[in-house]
Amino acid sequence: MLSFEITPIGTVRNDRTDVQHTDNWGAVRSTIVVDERFGEACLQGLEGFSHVEVLFVFDQFPEHGDYRELHPYRGRSDLPPVGIFAGRGPRRPNRIGVTSCAIESVHGRELTVVGLDAVSGTPVIDLKPTMVEFLPVDVKQPEWVSGMMSEYFRP
């Protein structure tokens, strides 16, 4: 299989350091410091958007190993077992995370967002402005997901 290397474009800075504390991300304020190789104007124009999609690496989690087994979502026995691609958790192939966050401010190479579910020091691999035309309509999900996620983005 083809493999490739990805170099982070920046790093997350916030007050969250415990990777086991997985809920209450809604009020987390993070500053993404973009690498100087992109210059001081690299984020120019992003301030016109309300949200940004942040792609990052769950670098503090090892790869899971055997992905063929079904596992209860978030390790909770009260939730149904799902395949690896039916979840968004950190123990996954390539350990890539993605979250759409509210933009609070843009200053030079620093982007401050609210609601990013990544701990301080997390490598960021890309930023993309959230555009209405890319958002899906008529999203559906199993009923149990809403209950399970009810605390995830709560402040």
mmCIF file of N, CA, C and O in Angstrom, residues 6-63:
data_model
loop_
_atom_site.group_PDB
_atom_site.id
_atom_site.type_symbol
_atom_site.label_atom_id
_atom_site.label_comp_id
_atom_site.label_asym_id
_atom_site.label_seq_id
_atom_site.Cartn_x
_atom_site.Cartn_y
_atom_site.Cartn_z
ATOM 1 N N ILE A 6 3.352 13.232 6.465
ATOM 2 C CA ILE A 6 2.690 14.530 6.612
ATOM 3 C C ILE A 6 3.465 15.336 7.642
ATOM 4 O O ILE A 6 3.769 14.843 8.728
ATOM 5 N N THR A 7 3.781 16.558 7.295
ATOM 6 C CA THR A 7 4.470 17.457 8.214
ATOM 7 C C THR A 7 3.442 18.421 8.802
ATOM 8 O O THR A 7 2.706 19.065 8.050
ATOM 9 N N PRO A 8 3.355 18.509 10.126
ATOM 10 C CA PRO A 8 2.392 19.435 10.732
ATOM 11 C C PRO A 8 2.609 20.865 10.255
ATOM 12 O O PRO A 8 3.729 21.274 9.966
ATOM 13 N N ILE A 9 1.505 21.623 10.190
ATOM 14 C CA ILE A 9 1.574 23.035 9.806
ATOM 15 C C ILE A 9 1.584 23.934 11.033
ATOM 16 O O ILE A 9 1.846 25.123 10.931
ATOM 17 N N GLY A 10 1.259 23.354 12.188
ATOM 18 C CA GLY A 10 1.205 24.146 13.405
ATOM 19 C C GLY A 10 0.914 23.283 14.616
ATOM 20 O O GLY A 10 0.892 22.048 14.529
ATOM 21 N N THR A 11 0.672 23.938 15.748
ATOM 22 C CA THR A 11 0.483 23.248 17.022
ATOM 23 C C THR A 11 -0.634 23.911 17.809
ATOM 24 O O THR A 11 -0.792 25.132 17.787
ATOM 25 N N VAL A 12 -1.394 23.079 18.529
ATOM 26 C CA VAL A 12 -2.472 23.555 19.390
ATOM 27 C C VAL A 12 -1.902 23.991 20.734
ATOM 28 O O VAL A 12 -1.064 23.291 21.319
ATOM 29 N N ARG A 13 -2.392 25.115 21.241
ATOM 30 C CA ARG A 13 -2.054 25.589 22.589
ATOM 31 C C ARG A 13 -3.362 25.882 23.322
ATOM 32 O O ARG A 13 -4.186 26.665 22.834
ATOM 33 N N ASN A 14 -3.578 25.202 24.446
ATOM 34 C CA ASN A 14 -4.755 25.451 25.283
ATOM 35 C C ASN A 14 -4.497 24.929 26.691
ATOM 36 O O ASN A 14 -3.370 24.516 27.004
ATOM 37 N N ASP A 15 -5.517 24.940 27.538
ATOM 38 C CA ASP A 15 -5.370 24.497 28.919
ATOM 39 C C ASP A 15 -5.644 23.016 29.115
ATOM 40 O O ASP A 15 -5.550 22.522 30.237
ATOM 41 N N ARG A 16 -6.005 22.292 28.065
ATOM 42 C CA ARG A 16 -6.336 20.873 28.192
ATOM 43 C C ARG A 16 -5.092 20.033 27.928
ATOM 44 O O ARG A 16 -4.460 20.156 26.880
ATOM 45 N N THR A 17 -4.750 19.178 28.888
ATOM 46 C CA THR A 17 -3.572 18.319 28.725
ATOM 47 C C THR A 17 -3.883 16.851 28.962
ATOM 48 O O THR A 17 -3.084 15.990 28.611
ATOM 49 N N ASP A 18 -5.024 16.540 29.552
ATOM 50 C CA ASP A 18 -5.382 15.164 29.895
ATOM 51 C C ASP A 18 -6.149 14.523 28.743
ATOM 52 O O ASP A 18 -7.320 14.843 28.516
ATOM 53 N N VAL A 19 -5.513 13.607 28.027
ATOM 54 C CA VAL A 19 -6.169 12.960 26.886
ATOM 55 C C VAL A 19 -7.302 12.034 27.321
ATOM 56 O O VAL A 19 -8.117 11.626 26.495
ATOM 57 N N GLN A 20 -7.366 11.698 28.594
ATOM 58 C CA GLN A 20 -8.444 10.842 29.093
ATOM 59 C C GLN A 20 -9.707 11.645 29.408
ATOM 60 O O GLN A 20 -10.775 11.088 29.552
ATOM 61 N N HIS A 21 -9.593 12.970 29.531
ATOM 62 C CA HIS A 21 -10.751 13.839 29.784
ATOM 63 C C HIS A 21 -11.357 14.165 28.433
ATOM 64 O O HIS A 21 -10.902 15.078 27.731
ATOM 65 N N THR A 22 -12.393 13.410 28.045
ATOM 66 C CA THR A 22 -12.859 13.473 26.665
ATOM 67 C C THR A 22 -14.164 14.224 26.450
ATOM 68 O O THR A 22 -14.691 14.220 25.343
ATOM 69 N N ASP A 23 -14.715 14.866 27.480
ATOM 70 C CA ASP A 23 -15.952 15.615 27.297
ATOM 71 C C ASP A 23 -15.737 17.090 27.631
ATOM 72 O O ASP A 23 -14.659 17.493 28.043
ATOM 73 N N ASN A 24 -16.785 17.867 27.443
ATOM 74 C CA ASN A 24 -16.805 19.288 27.793
ATOM 75 C C ASN A 24 -15.792 20.127 27.011
ATOM 76 O O ASN A 24 -15.040 20.907 27.579
ATOM 77 N N TRP A 25 -15.819 20.005 25.704
ATOM 78 C CA TRP A 25 -14.924 20.766 24.832
ATOM 79 C C TRP A 25 -15.539 22.074 24.351
ATOM 80 O O TRP A 25 -14.864 22.901 23.743
ATOM 81 N N GLY A 26 -16.830 22.280 24.601
ATOM 82 C CA GLY A 26 -17.551 23.409 24.014
ATOM 83 C C GLY A 26 -16.988 24.784 24.302
ATOM 84 O O GLY A 26 -17.072 25.668 23.461
ATOM 85 N N ALA A 27 -16.424 24.995 25.487
ATOM 86 C CA ALA A 27 -15.888 26.316 25.827
ATOM 87 C C ALA A 27 -14.365 26.367 25.781
ATOM 88 O O ALA A 27 -13.770 27.386 26.135
ATOM 89 N N VAL A 28 -13.741 25.295 25.325
ATOM 90 C CA VAL A 28 -12.272 25.266 25.283
ATOM 91 C C VAL A 28 -11.784 26.232 24.209
ATOM 92 O O VAL A 28 -12.161 26.142 23.043
ATOM 93 N N ARG A 29 -10.950 27.162 24.634
ATOM 94 C CA ARG A 29 -10.348 28.157 23.740
ATOM 95 C C ARG A 29 -8.936 27.669 23.407
ATOM 96 O O ARG A 29 -8.156 27.417 24.310
ATOM 97 N N SER A 30 -8.660 27.528 22.137
ATOM 98 C CA SER A 30 -7.345 27.060 21.698
ATOM 99 C C SER A 30 -6.738 28.057 20.729
ATOM 100 O O SER A 30 -7.452 28.648 19.920
ATOM 101 N N THR A 31 -5.434 28.209 20.805
ATOM 102 C CA THR A 31 -4.715 28.991 19.806
ATOM 103 C C THR A 31 -3.870 28.029 19.002
ATOM 104 O O THR A 31 -3.104 27.236 19.559
ATOM 105 N N ILE A 32 -4.053 28.080 17.705
ATOM 106 C CA ILE A 32 -3.243 27.279 16.798
ATOM 107 C C ILE A 32 -2.143 28.194 16.290
ATOM 108 O O ILE A 32 -2.425 29.234 15.674
ATOM 109 N N VAL A 33 -0.913 27.837 16.592
ATOM 110 C CA VAL A 33 0.235 28.615 16.148
ATOM 111 C C VAL A 33 0.773 27.943 14.893
ATOM 112 O O VAL A 33 1.262 26.812 14.941
ATOM 113 N N VAL A 34 0.645 28.646 13.769
ATOM 114 C CA VAL A 34 1.088 28.112 12.480
ATOM 115 C C VAL A 34 2.592 28.332 12.343
ATOM 116 O O VAL A 34 3.123 29.381 12.738
ATOM 117 N N ASP A 35 3.268 27.348 11.787
ATOM 118 C CA ASP A 35 4.719 27.391 11.618
ATOM 119 C C ASP A 35 5.154 28.620 10.807
ATOM 120 O O ASP A 35 4.481 29.015 9.848
ATOM 121 N N GLU A 36 6.277 29.176 11.192
ATOM 122 C CA GLU A 36 6.779 30.397 10.544
ATOM 123 C C GLU A 36 7.085 30.215 9.067
ATOM 124 O O GLU A 36 7.131 31.198 8.316
ATOM 125 N N ARG A 37 7.273 28.997 8.608
ATOM 126 C CA ARG A 37 7.578 28.781 7.186
ATOM 127 C C ARG A 37 6.437 29.227 6.266
ATOM 128 O O ARG A 37 6.624 29.393 5.064
ATOM 129 N N PHE A 38 5.232 29.458 6.834
ATOM 130 C CA PHE A 38 4.088 29.890 6.041
ATOM 131 C C PHE A 38 3.940 31.409 6.006
ATOM 132 O O PHE A 38 3.098 31.931 5.279
ATOM 133 N N GLY A 39 4.740 32.126 6.782
ATOM 134 C CA GLY A 39 4.721 33.589 6.767
ATOM 135 C C GLY A 39 3.596 34.182 7.586
ATOM 136 O O GLY A 39 2.645 33.506 7.975
ATOM 137 N N GLU A 40 3.700 35.479 7.828
ATOM 138 C CA GLU A 40 2.747 36.190 8.684
ATOM 139 C C GLU A 40 1.369 36.379 8.048
ATOM 140 O O GLU A 40 0.405 36.658 8.740
ATOM 141 N N ALA A 41 1.260 36.225 6.745
ATOM 142 C CA ALA A 41 -0.021 36.430 6.067
ATOM 143 C C ALA A 41 -0.757 35.125 5.769
ATOM 144 O O ALA A 41 -1.791 35.141 5.094
ATOM 145 N N CYS A 42 -0.270 34.015 6.293
ATOM 146 C CA CYS A 42 -0.837 32.709 5.936
ATOM 147 C C CYS A 42 -2.306 32.532 6.324
ATOM 148 O O CYS A 42 -3.027 31.755 5.688
ATOM 149 N N LEU A 43 -2.786 33.236 7.322
ATOM 150 C CA LEU A 43 -4.178 33.101 7.763
ATOM 151 C C LEU A 43 -5.061 34.246 7.262
ATOM 152 O O LEU A 43 -6.258 34.278 7.542
ATOM 153 N N GLN A 44 -4.474 35.171 6.510
ATOM 154 C CA GLN A 44 -5.219 36.324 6.018
ATOM 155 C C GLN A 44 -6.428 35.873 5.212
ATOM 156 O O GLN A 44 -6.316 34.994 4.350
ATOM 157 N N GLY A 45 -7.577 36.452 5.506
ATOM 158 C CA GLY A 45 -8.824 36.089 4.837
ATOM 159 C C GLY A 45 -9.669 35.130 5.659
ATOM 160 O O GLY A 45 -10.883 35.055 5.475
ATOM 161 N N LEU A 46 -9.058 34.413 6.576
ATOM 162 C CA LEU A 46 -9.790 33.453 7.409
ATOM 163 C C LEU A 46 -10.717 34.170 8.390
ATOM 164 O O LEU A 46 -11.741 33.621 8.803
ATOM 165 N N GLU A 47 -10.382 35.422 8.728
ATOM 166 C CA GLU A 47 -11.217 36.175 9.677
ATOM 167 C C GLU A 47 -12.609 36.449 9.127
ATOM 168 O O GLU A 47 -13.523 36.774 9.882
ATOM 169 N N GLY A 48 -12.817 36.289 7.832
ATOM 170 C CA GLY A 48 -14.135 36.485 7.223
ATOM 171 C C GLY A 48 -15.066 35.291 7.383
ATOM 172 O O GLY A 48 -16.244 35.365 7.043
ATOM 173 N N PHE A 49 -14.549 34.203 7.911
ATOM 174 C CA PHE A 49 -15.335 32.990 8.116
ATOM 175 C C PHE A 49 -15.692 32.851 9.591
ATOM 176 O O PHE A 49 -14.942 33.279 10.464
ATOM 177 N N SER A 50 -16.811 32.217 9.870
ATOM 178 C CA SER A 50 -17.207 31.988 11.264
ATOM 179 C C SER A 50 -16.567 30.734 11.844
ATOM 180 O O SER A 50 -16.353 30.651 13.049
ATOM 181 N N HIS A 51 -16.272 29.767 10.975
ATOM 182 C CA HIS A 51 -15.732 28.479 11.439
ATOM 183 C C HIS A 51 -14.593 28.008 10.550
ATOM 184 O O HIS A 51 -14.494 28.390 9.386
ATOM 185 N N VAL A 52 -13.771 27.138 11.129
ATOM 186 C CA VAL A 52 -12.660 26.537 10.403
ATOM 187 C C VAL A 52 -12.610 25.047 10.744
ATOM 188 O O VAL A 52 -12.885 24.647 11.881
ATOM 189 N N GLU A 53 -12.323 24.234 9.754
ATOM 190 C CA GLU A 53 -12.124 22.815 9.981
ATOM 191 C C GLU A 53 -10.653 22.609 10.313
ATOM 192 O O GLU A 53 -9.777 23.005 9.540
ATOM 193 N N VAL A 54 -10.404 22.015 11.459
ATOM 194 C CA VAL A 54 -9.039 21.767 11.910
ATOM 195 C C VAL A 54 -8.765 20.273 11.791
ATOM 196 O O VAL A 54 -9.472 19.461 12.381
ATOM 197 N N LEU A 55 -7.757 19.922 11.010
ATOM 198 C CA LEU A 55 -7.320 18.533 10.891
ATOM 199 C C LEU A 55 -6.071 18.388 11.736
ATOM 200 O O LEU A 55 -5.138 19.197 11.620
ATOM 201 N N PHE A 56 -6.058 17.381 12.587
ATOM 202 C CA PHE A 56 -4.960 17.215 13.526
ATOM 203 C C PHE A 56 -4.657 15.739 13.729
ATOM 204 O O PHE A 56 -5.389 14.874 13.250
ATOM 205 N N VAL A 57 -3.558 15.473 14.425
ATOM 206 C CA VAL A 57 -3.138 14.091 14.676
ATOM 207 C C VAL A 57 -3.275 13.794 16.160
ATOM 208 O O VAL A 57 -2.802 14.553 17.001
ATOM 209 N N PHE A 58 -3.943 12.672 16.459
ATOM 210 C CA PHE A 58 -4.021 12.189 17.841
ATOM 211 C C PHE A 58 -2.661 11.568 18.170
ATOM 212 O O PHE A 58 -2.510 10.354 18.243
ATOM 213 N N ASP A 59 -1.667 12.399 18.359
ATOM 214 C CA ASP A 59 -0.292 11.911 18.494
ATOM 215 C C ASP A 59 -0.004 11.244 19.835
ATOM 216 O O ASP A 59 0.999 10.551 19.977
ATOM 217 N N GLN A 60 -0.864 11.421 20.821
ATOM 218 C CA GLN A 60 -0.605 10.843 22.135
ATOM 219 C C GLN A 60 -1.287 9.492 22.324
ATOM 220 O O GLN A 60 -1.320 8.960 23.432
ATOM 221 N N PHE A 61 -1.829 8.938 21.250
ATOM 222 C CA PHE A 61 -2.462 7.629 21.292
ATOM 223 C C PHE A 61 -1.748 6.689 20.341
ATOM 224 O O PHE A 61 -1.480 7.055 19.199
ATOM 225 N N PRO A 62 -1.459 5.472 20.782
ATOM 226 C CA PRO A 62 -0.872 4.496 19.857
ATOM 227 C C PRO A 62 -1.940 3.992 18.899
ATOM 228 O O PRO A 62 -3.130 4.075 19.198
ATOM 229 N N GLU A 63 -1.504 3.500 17.747
ATOM 230 C CA GLU A 63 -2.460 2.855 16.865
ATOM 231 C C GLU A 63 -3.022 1.653 17.586
ATOM 232 O O GLU A 63 -2.354 1.031 18.405
#
